mmCIF file of C-alpha atoms and ligand atoms in Angstrom:
data_model
loop_
_atom_site.group_PDB
_atom_site.id
_atom_site.type_symbol
_atom_site.label_atom_id
_atom_site.label_comp_id
_atom_site.label_asym_id
_atom_site.label_seq_id
_atom_site.Cartn_x
_atom_site.Cartn_y
_atom_site.Cartn_z
ATOM 1 C CA MET A 1 -38.561 218.846 -41.227
ATOM 2 C CA VAL A 2 -35.836 218.101 -43.535
ATOM 3 C CA GLU A 3 -35.263 214.557 -44.945
ATOM 4 C CA THR A 4 -32.235 212.481 -46.238
ATOM 5 C CA LEU A 5 -32.139 211.335 -49.348
ATOM 6 C CA SER A 6 -29.272 209.089 -50.212
ATOM 7 C CA ILE A 7 -28.143 208.744 -53.787
ATOM 8 C CA ALA A 8 -25.660 206.070 -54.570
ATOM 9 C CA VAL A 9 -23.789 207.311 -58.252
ATOM 10 C CA ILE A 10 -22.490 204.166 -59.485
ATOM 11 C CA GLY A 11 -20.188 203.921 -63.415
ATOM 12 C CA ALA A 12 -17.875 202.228 -65.085
ATOM 13 C CA PRO A 13 -14.095 203.817 -63.998
ATOM 14 C CA GLY A 14 -13.259 207.220 -66.073
ATOM 15 C CA VAL A 15 -17.175 207.889 -66.774
ATOM 16 C CA GLY A 16 -16.950 211.216 -64.673
ATOM 17 C CA LYS A 17 -19.540 210.232 -61.767
ATOM 18 C CA THR A 18 -16.146 212.232 -59.103
ATOM 19 C CA SER A 19 -16.785 215.347 -61.841
ATOM 20 C CA ILE A 20 -20.155 215.777 -61.672
ATOM 21 C CA ILE A 21 -20.798 215.267 -58.613
ATOM 22 C CA ARG A 22 -17.949 218.088 -57.630
ATOM 23 C CA GLN A 23 -19.970 220.444 -61.057
ATOM 24 C CA PHE A 24 -22.806 219.509 -59.101
ATOM 25 C CA ILE A 25 -21.743 221.210 -55.296
ATOM 26 C CA TYR A 26 -19.238 223.132 -55.672
ATOM 27 C CA ASN A 27 -18.866 224.301 -59.613
ATOM 28 C CA ASP A 28 -15.618 222.444 -60.041
ATOM 29 C CA PHE A 29 -13.740 220.277 -63.172
ATOM 30 C CA SER A 30 -10.574 219.356 -63.321
ATOM 31 C CA GLU A 31 -8.865 217.943 -66.916
ATOM 32 C CA ALA A 32 -6.936 215.894 -64.712
ATOM 33 C CA TYR A 33 -8.092 212.210 -64.348
ATOM 34 C CA THR A 34 -7.155 210.847 -60.328
ATOM 35 C CA PRO A 35 -9.199 207.604 -60.489
ATOM 36 C CA THR A 36 -11.770 207.085 -57.109
ATOM 37 C CA ARG A 37 -10.245 204.450 -54.563
ATOM 38 C CA THR A 38 -12.717 204.961 -51.899
ATOM 39 C CA ARG A 39 -15.966 205.545 -51.346
ATOM 40 C CA TYR A 40 -16.273 209.408 -50.855
ATOM 41 C CA VAL A 41 -19.843 210.891 -49.288
ATOM 42 C CA PHE A 42 -20.679 214.376 -50.594
ATOM 43 C CA ARG A 43 -23.400 215.523 -48.005
ATOM 44 C CA PRO A 44 -24.858 218.958 -49.837
ATOM 45 C CA SER A 45 -28.326 220.546 -48.841
ATOM 46 C CA VAL A 46 -30.906 221.169 -52.073
ATOM 47 C CA ILE A 47 -33.852 222.943 -52.435
ATOM 48 C CA LEU A 48 -36.069 222.176 -55.039
ATOM 49 C CA ASN A 49 -39.628 223.734 -55.358
ATOM 50 C CA GLY A 50 -39.627 224.617 -52.089
ATOM 51 C CA ASN A 51 -38.862 221.816 -50.534
ATOM 52 C CA MET A 52 -35.236 221.381 -48.497
ATOM 53 C CA TYR A 53 -33.600 217.889 -48.970
ATOM 54 C CA GLU A 54 -30.434 216.995 -46.970
ATOM 55 C CA LEU A 55 -28.402 214.288 -49.880
ATOM 56 C CA LYS A 56 -26.259 212.443 -49.094
ATOM 57 C CA ILE A 57 -24.149 210.927 -52.257
ATOM 58 C CA LEU A 58 -22.330 207.935 -52.691
ATOM 59 C CA ASP A 59 -19.258 208.685 -54.817
ATOM 60 C CA VAL A 60 -18.777 204.715 -54.994
ATOM 61 C CA PRO A 61 -15.553 203.369 -56.795
ATOM 62 C CA PRO A 62 -15.411 200.815 -58.711
ATOM 63 C CA ILE A 63 -17.150 197.492 -58.273
ATOM 64 C CA SER A 64 -17.408 194.731 -60.036
ATOM 65 C CA SER A 65 -21.181 194.085 -59.188
ATOM 66 C CA PHE A 66 -23.893 195.556 -57.345
ATOM 67 C CA PRO A 67 -23.484 193.607 -53.396
ATOM 68 C CA ALA A 68 -25.981 190.714 -53.533
ATOM 69 C CA SER A 69 -26.509 190.470 -49.649
ATOM 70 C CA ALA A 70 -26.385 192.901 -46.735
ATOM 71 C CA SER A 71 -23.399 191.254 -45.461
ATOM 72 C CA GLN A 72 -21.443 190.870 -49.011
ATOM 73 C CA GLU A 73 -21.820 194.871 -48.541
ATOM 74 C CA TRP A 74 -20.956 195.166 -45.231
ATOM 75 C CA LEU A 75 -17.668 193.286 -46.579
ATOM 76 C CA ASP A 76 -17.157 195.581 -48.783
ATOM 77 C CA LEU A 77 -16.224 198.620 -47.533
ATOM 78 C CA ARG A 78 -16.379 200.286 -51.245
ATOM 79 C CA CYS A 79 -20.619 199.604 -50.889
ATOM 80 C CA ARG A 80 -21.557 200.519 -47.539
ATOM 81 C CA GLY A 81 -24.597 202.123 -47.545
ATOM 82 C CA VAL A 82 -25.360 201.722 -51.418
ATOM 83 C CA ARG A 83 -27.796 198.433 -51.054
ATOM 84 C CA ASN A 84 -30.054 200.908 -49.165
ATOM 85 C CA ALA A 85 -29.769 204.191 -51.415
ATOM 86 C CA ASN A 86 -32.855 205.751 -51.923
ATOM 87 C CA ALA A 87 -31.556 206.487 -55.154
ATOM 88 C CA TYR A 88 -29.147 205.443 -58.076
ATOM 89 C CA ILE A 89 -27.571 207.966 -60.516
ATOM 90 C CA LEU A 90 -25.871 205.025 -63.372
ATOM 91 C CA VAL A 91 -22.969 206.937 -65.419
ATOM 92 C CA TYR A 92 -21.792 205.785 -68.330
ATOM 93 C CA ASP A 93 -19.247 207.626 -71.183
ATOM 94 C CA ILE A 94 -22.235 208.093 -74.279
ATOM 95 C CA CYS A 95 -18.582 207.252 -76.107
ATOM 96 C CA CYS A 96 -17.321 204.316 -74.559
ATOM 97 C CA VAL A 97 -20.088 201.038 -74.601
ATOM 98 C CA GLU A 98 -18.375 198.926 -72.377
ATOM 99 C CA SER A 99 -19.521 202.032 -70.110
ATOM 100 C CA PHE A 100 -22.901 200.886 -71.345
ATOM 101 C CA GLU A 101 -23.055 197.635 -71.215
ATOM 102 C CA TYR A 102 -21.658 197.727 -67.187
ATOM 103 C CA VAL A 103 -24.192 200.252 -66.370
ATOM 104 C CA LYS A 104 -27.216 197.716 -67.662
ATOM 105 C CA MET A 105 -25.256 194.879 -65.656
ATOM 106 C CA ILE A 106 -26.030 197.638 -62.512
ATOM 107 C CA LYS A 107 -29.503 198.248 -63.514
ATOM 108 C CA GLN A 108 -30.440 194.642 -63.888
ATOM 109 C CA GLN A 109 -28.626 193.639 -60.259
ATOM 110 C CA ILE A 110 -30.087 196.316 -58.578
ATOM 111 C CA VAL A 111 -33.136 195.055 -59.351
ATOM 112 C CA GLU A 112 -32.523 191.404 -59.064
ATOM 113 C CA ASN A 113 -30.394 192.399 -55.464
ATOM 114 C CA ARG A 114 -33.249 194.613 -53.851
ATOM 115 C CA GLU A 115 -36.334 193.111 -52.038
ATOM 116 C CA GLY A 116 -40.134 193.383 -52.600
ATOM 117 C CA SER A 117 -40.847 196.885 -53.221
ATOM 118 C CA SER A 118 -37.553 198.212 -52.705
ATOM 119 C CA SER A 119 -36.283 196.945 -56.453
ATOM 120 C CA GLU A 120 -38.865 199.848 -57.595
ATOM 121 C CA VAL A 121 -36.452 202.123 -56.308
ATOM 122 C CA PRO A 122 -35.565 205.252 -58.715
ATOM 123 C CA ILE A 123 -32.818 205.128 -61.022
ATOM 124 C CA LEU A 124 -31.669 207.305 -63.217
ATOM 125 C CA VAL A 125 -29.326 207.083 -66.044
ATOM 126 C CA VAL A 126 -27.060 209.076 -67.197
ATOM 127 C CA GLY A 127 -24.987 210.026 -70.327
ATOM 128 C CA ASN A 128 -21.680 211.943 -69.747
ATOM 129 C CA LYS A 129 -19.620 213.977 -71.375
ATOM 130 C CA ARG A 130 -21.654 215.483 -74.621
ATOM 131 C CA ASP A 131 -19.192 217.242 -75.364
ATOM 132 C CA LEU A 132 -17.318 214.740 -76.665
ATOM 133 C CA GLN A 133 -20.742 214.326 -79.505
ATOM 134 C CA ARG A 134 -19.282 213.177 -82.618
ATOM 135 C CA GLN A 135 -17.555 210.581 -80.799
ATOM 136 C CA ARG A 136 -20.559 208.447 -79.544
ATOM 137 C CA PHE A 137 -21.307 205.174 -80.182
ATOM 138 C CA MET A 138 -25.387 204.944 -80.369
ATOM 139 C CA PRO A 139 -27.883 207.848 -81.413
ATOM 140 C CA ARG A 140 -29.181 210.052 -78.562
ATOM 141 C CA ARG A 141 -32.442 209.217 -79.405
ATOM 142 C CA ALA A 142 -31.945 205.262 -79.323
ATOM 143 C CA VAL A 143 -30.541 205.023 -76.326
ATOM 144 C CA SER A 144 -33.496 207.141 -74.239
ATOM 145 C CA VAL A 145 -35.927 204.769 -75.911
ATOM 146 C CA LEU A 146 -34.269 201.794 -74.765
ATOM 147 C CA VAL A 147 -33.372 202.926 -70.748
ATOM 148 C CA LYS A 148 -36.964 204.745 -70.846
ATOM 149 C CA LYS A 149 -38.678 202.106 -72.434
ATOM 150 C CA THR A 150 -37.072 198.967 -72.163
ATOM 151 C CA TRP A 151 -35.743 199.657 -68.422
ATOM 152 C CA LYS A 152 -38.148 201.596 -66.783
ATOM 153 C CA CYS A 153 -35.714 203.842 -65.598
ATOM 154 C CA GLY A 154 -34.915 208.495 -66.155
ATOM 155 C CA TYR A 155 -32.283 209.468 -69.174
ATOM 156 C CA VAL A 156 -30.520 212.056 -69.031
ATOM 157 C CA GLU A 157 -27.142 213.381 -71.169
ATOM 158 C CA CYS A 158 -25.065 215.887 -69.745
ATOM 159 C CA SER A 159 -21.326 217.082 -70.043
ATOM 160 C CA ALA A 160 -19.643 217.426 -66.345
ATOM 161 C CA LYS A 161 -16.940 219.729 -68.685
ATOM 162 C CA PHE A 162 -19.238 222.172 -69.281
ATOM 163 C CA ASN A 163 -21.995 222.507 -66.978
ATOM 164 C CA TRP A 164 -24.570 221.430 -68.797
ATOM 165 C CA HIS A 165 -27.737 219.574 -67.627
ATOM 166 C CA VAL A 166 -25.783 218.741 -64.322
ATOM 167 C CA VAL A 167 -28.419 220.370 -61.614
ATOM 168 C CA LEU A 168 -31.046 219.126 -64.300
ATOM 169 C CA LEU A 169 -30.077 215.810 -63.530
ATOM 170 C CA PHE A 170 -29.941 216.081 -59.955
ATOM 171 C CA LYS A 171 -33.156 217.724 -60.487
ATOM 172 C CA GLU A 172 -35.054 215.268 -62.645
ATOM 173 C CA LEU A 173 -33.949 212.646 -59.729
ATOM 174 C CA LEU A 174 -35.693 214.032 -56.943
ATOM 175 C CA GLY A 175 -38.436 214.453 -59.364
ATOM 176 C CA ILE A 176 -38.824 211.189 -59.938
ATOM 177 C CA ALA A 177 -38.139 210.048 -56.382
ATOM 178 C CA VAL A 178 -40.904 212.092 -55.456
ATOM 179 C CA ALA A 179 -43.149 211.379 -57.675
ATOM 180 C CA ARG A 180 -42.328 207.519 -56.868
ATOM 181 C CA GLY A 181 -43.510 208.443 -53.448
ATOM 182 C CA MET A 182 -40.174 208.508 -51.472
ATOM 183 C CA ARG A 183 -42.059 211.060 -49.565
ATOM 184 C CA GLN A 184 -45.459 209.081 -48.505
ATOM 185 C CA ASN A 185 -44.664 209.682 -44.861
ATOM 186 C CA HIS A 186 -45.140 213.290 -44.768
ATOM 187 C CA THR A 187 -48.159 214.636 -45.779
ATOM 188 C CA SER A 188 -47.318 218.128 -46.296
ATOM 189 C CA ILE A 189 -45.726 216.797 -49.959
ATOM 190 C CA ARG A 190 -46.395 219.171 -52.345
ATOM 191 C CA LEU A 191 -45.792 217.101 -55.512
ATOM 192 C CA GLN A 192 -48.107 219.564 -57.778
ATOM 193 C CA GLY A 193 -46.063 222.373 -57.327
ATOM 194 C CA ALA A 194 -42.961 219.756 -57.666
ATOM 195 C CA LEU A 195 -43.704 218.612 -61.281
ATOM 196 C CA GLN A 196 -45.228 222.104 -62.311
ATOM 197 C CA ARG A 197 -42.004 224.316 -61.410
ATOM 198 C CA ASN A 198 -38.328 223.413 -62.318
ATOM 199 C CA ARG A 199 -36.377 224.457 -59.510
ATOM 200 C CA CYS A 200 -33.271 223.359 -58.469
ATOM 201 C CA THR A 201 -30.781 225.066 -55.964
ATOM 202 C CA VAL A 202 -27.494 223.640 -54.397
ATOM 203 C CA MET A 203 -27.466 225.530 -50.591
HETATM 204 P P1 LIG B 1 -14.924 208.914 -62.500
HETATM 205 O O1 LIG B 1 -13.690 207.277 -62.362
HETATM 206 O O2 LIG B 1 -16.130 208.505 -62.900
HETATM 207 O O3 LIG B 1 -15.268 209.177 -61.266
HETATM 208 O O4 LIG B 1 -14.501 209.939 -63.340
HETATM 209 P P2 LIG B 1 -13.884 211.208 -63.685
HETATM 210 O O5 LIG B 1 -15.290 212.331 -62.664
HETATM 211 O O6 LIG B 1 -12.851 211.346 -62.274
HETATM 212 O O7 LIG B 1 -13.536 211.534 -64.647
HETATM 213 C C1 LIG B 1 -12.507 210.768 -65.924
HETATM 214 C C2 LIG B 1 -11.715 211.635 -66.822
HETATM 215 O O8 LIG B 1 -12.903 211.853 -67.602
HETATM 216 C C3 LIG B 1 -11.202 213.274 -66.125
HETATM 217 O O9 LIG B 1 -9.909 212.593 -66.377
HETATM 218 C C4 LIG B 1 -11.806 213.713 -66.421
HETATM 219 O O10 LIG B 1 -11.742 215.461 -66.380
HETATM 220 C C5 LIG B 1 -13.089 213.676 -67.723
HETATM 221 N N1 LIG B 1 -14.349 213.997 -68.368
HETATM 222 C C6 LIG B 1 -15.151 214.003 -67.375
HETATM 223 N N2 LIG B 1 -16.608 214.409 -67.418
HETATM 224 C C7 LIG B 1 -16.067 215.045 -68.669
HETATM 225 C C8 LIG B 1 -17.244 215.539 -69.713
HETATM 226 O O11 LIG B 1 -18.378 216.032 -69.563
HETATM 227 N N3 LIG B 1 -16.616 216.024 -70.666
HETATM 228 C C9 LIG B 1 -14.998 215.681 -70.769
HETATM 229 N N4 LIG B 1 -14.885 215.753 -72.124
HETATM 230 N N5 LIG B 1 -14.414 214.802 -69.884
HETATM 231 C C10 LIG B 1 -14.908 214.842 -68.938
HETATM 232 MG MG1 LIG B 2 -14.101 209.221 -59.532
#
């Protein structure tokens, strides 16, 4: 049985959300900036450590806040499917402190607005534009410790431009999702293998 996992990619405008997704799926990058105005869904199939997953990746256009209720999500087309996503990738630009503040706000709202145990949904914070490392606003180690220890989220830095750590971040997120028991309904779970081996292939 192939499992579908929906992943919402959220972040301030221009941080590189669309670039990360396009690099992951198509090995493609554009220097030109085309703002994403409507919600777009990508549906790649991936194999992680021998298990196949159908991903539903939501490229979420700029939203002022995480939808606080199901009706709010329903009214705003940009947010459709965001509340019930199985996992979140929150992207910021390592050179732009405001984009980090935005990610911090969305992370808090996800935890507050998703009810019960679903507030423990896997969240991966991604620092993009690593190639512009010299202009970063905070040392990598400091952000990593803050995000992992205080926020209890995963943390990866990548460069969509140079396709550096892009596959790794999706692999990392799936790894967290599997480890948190996302596949708890399926006894065929091969957690051991998923954590030990290190492969992720886009079909
Ligand atoms: P989005 O609004 O978050 O979807 O951002 P885009 O993916 O459209 O990217 C915004 C701009 O940042 C574009 O001009 C991209 O070429 C550029 N960009 C995206 N990722 C990187 C990166 O890793 N490094 C650099 N230097 N530029 C990037
Ligand atoms: Mg975009």
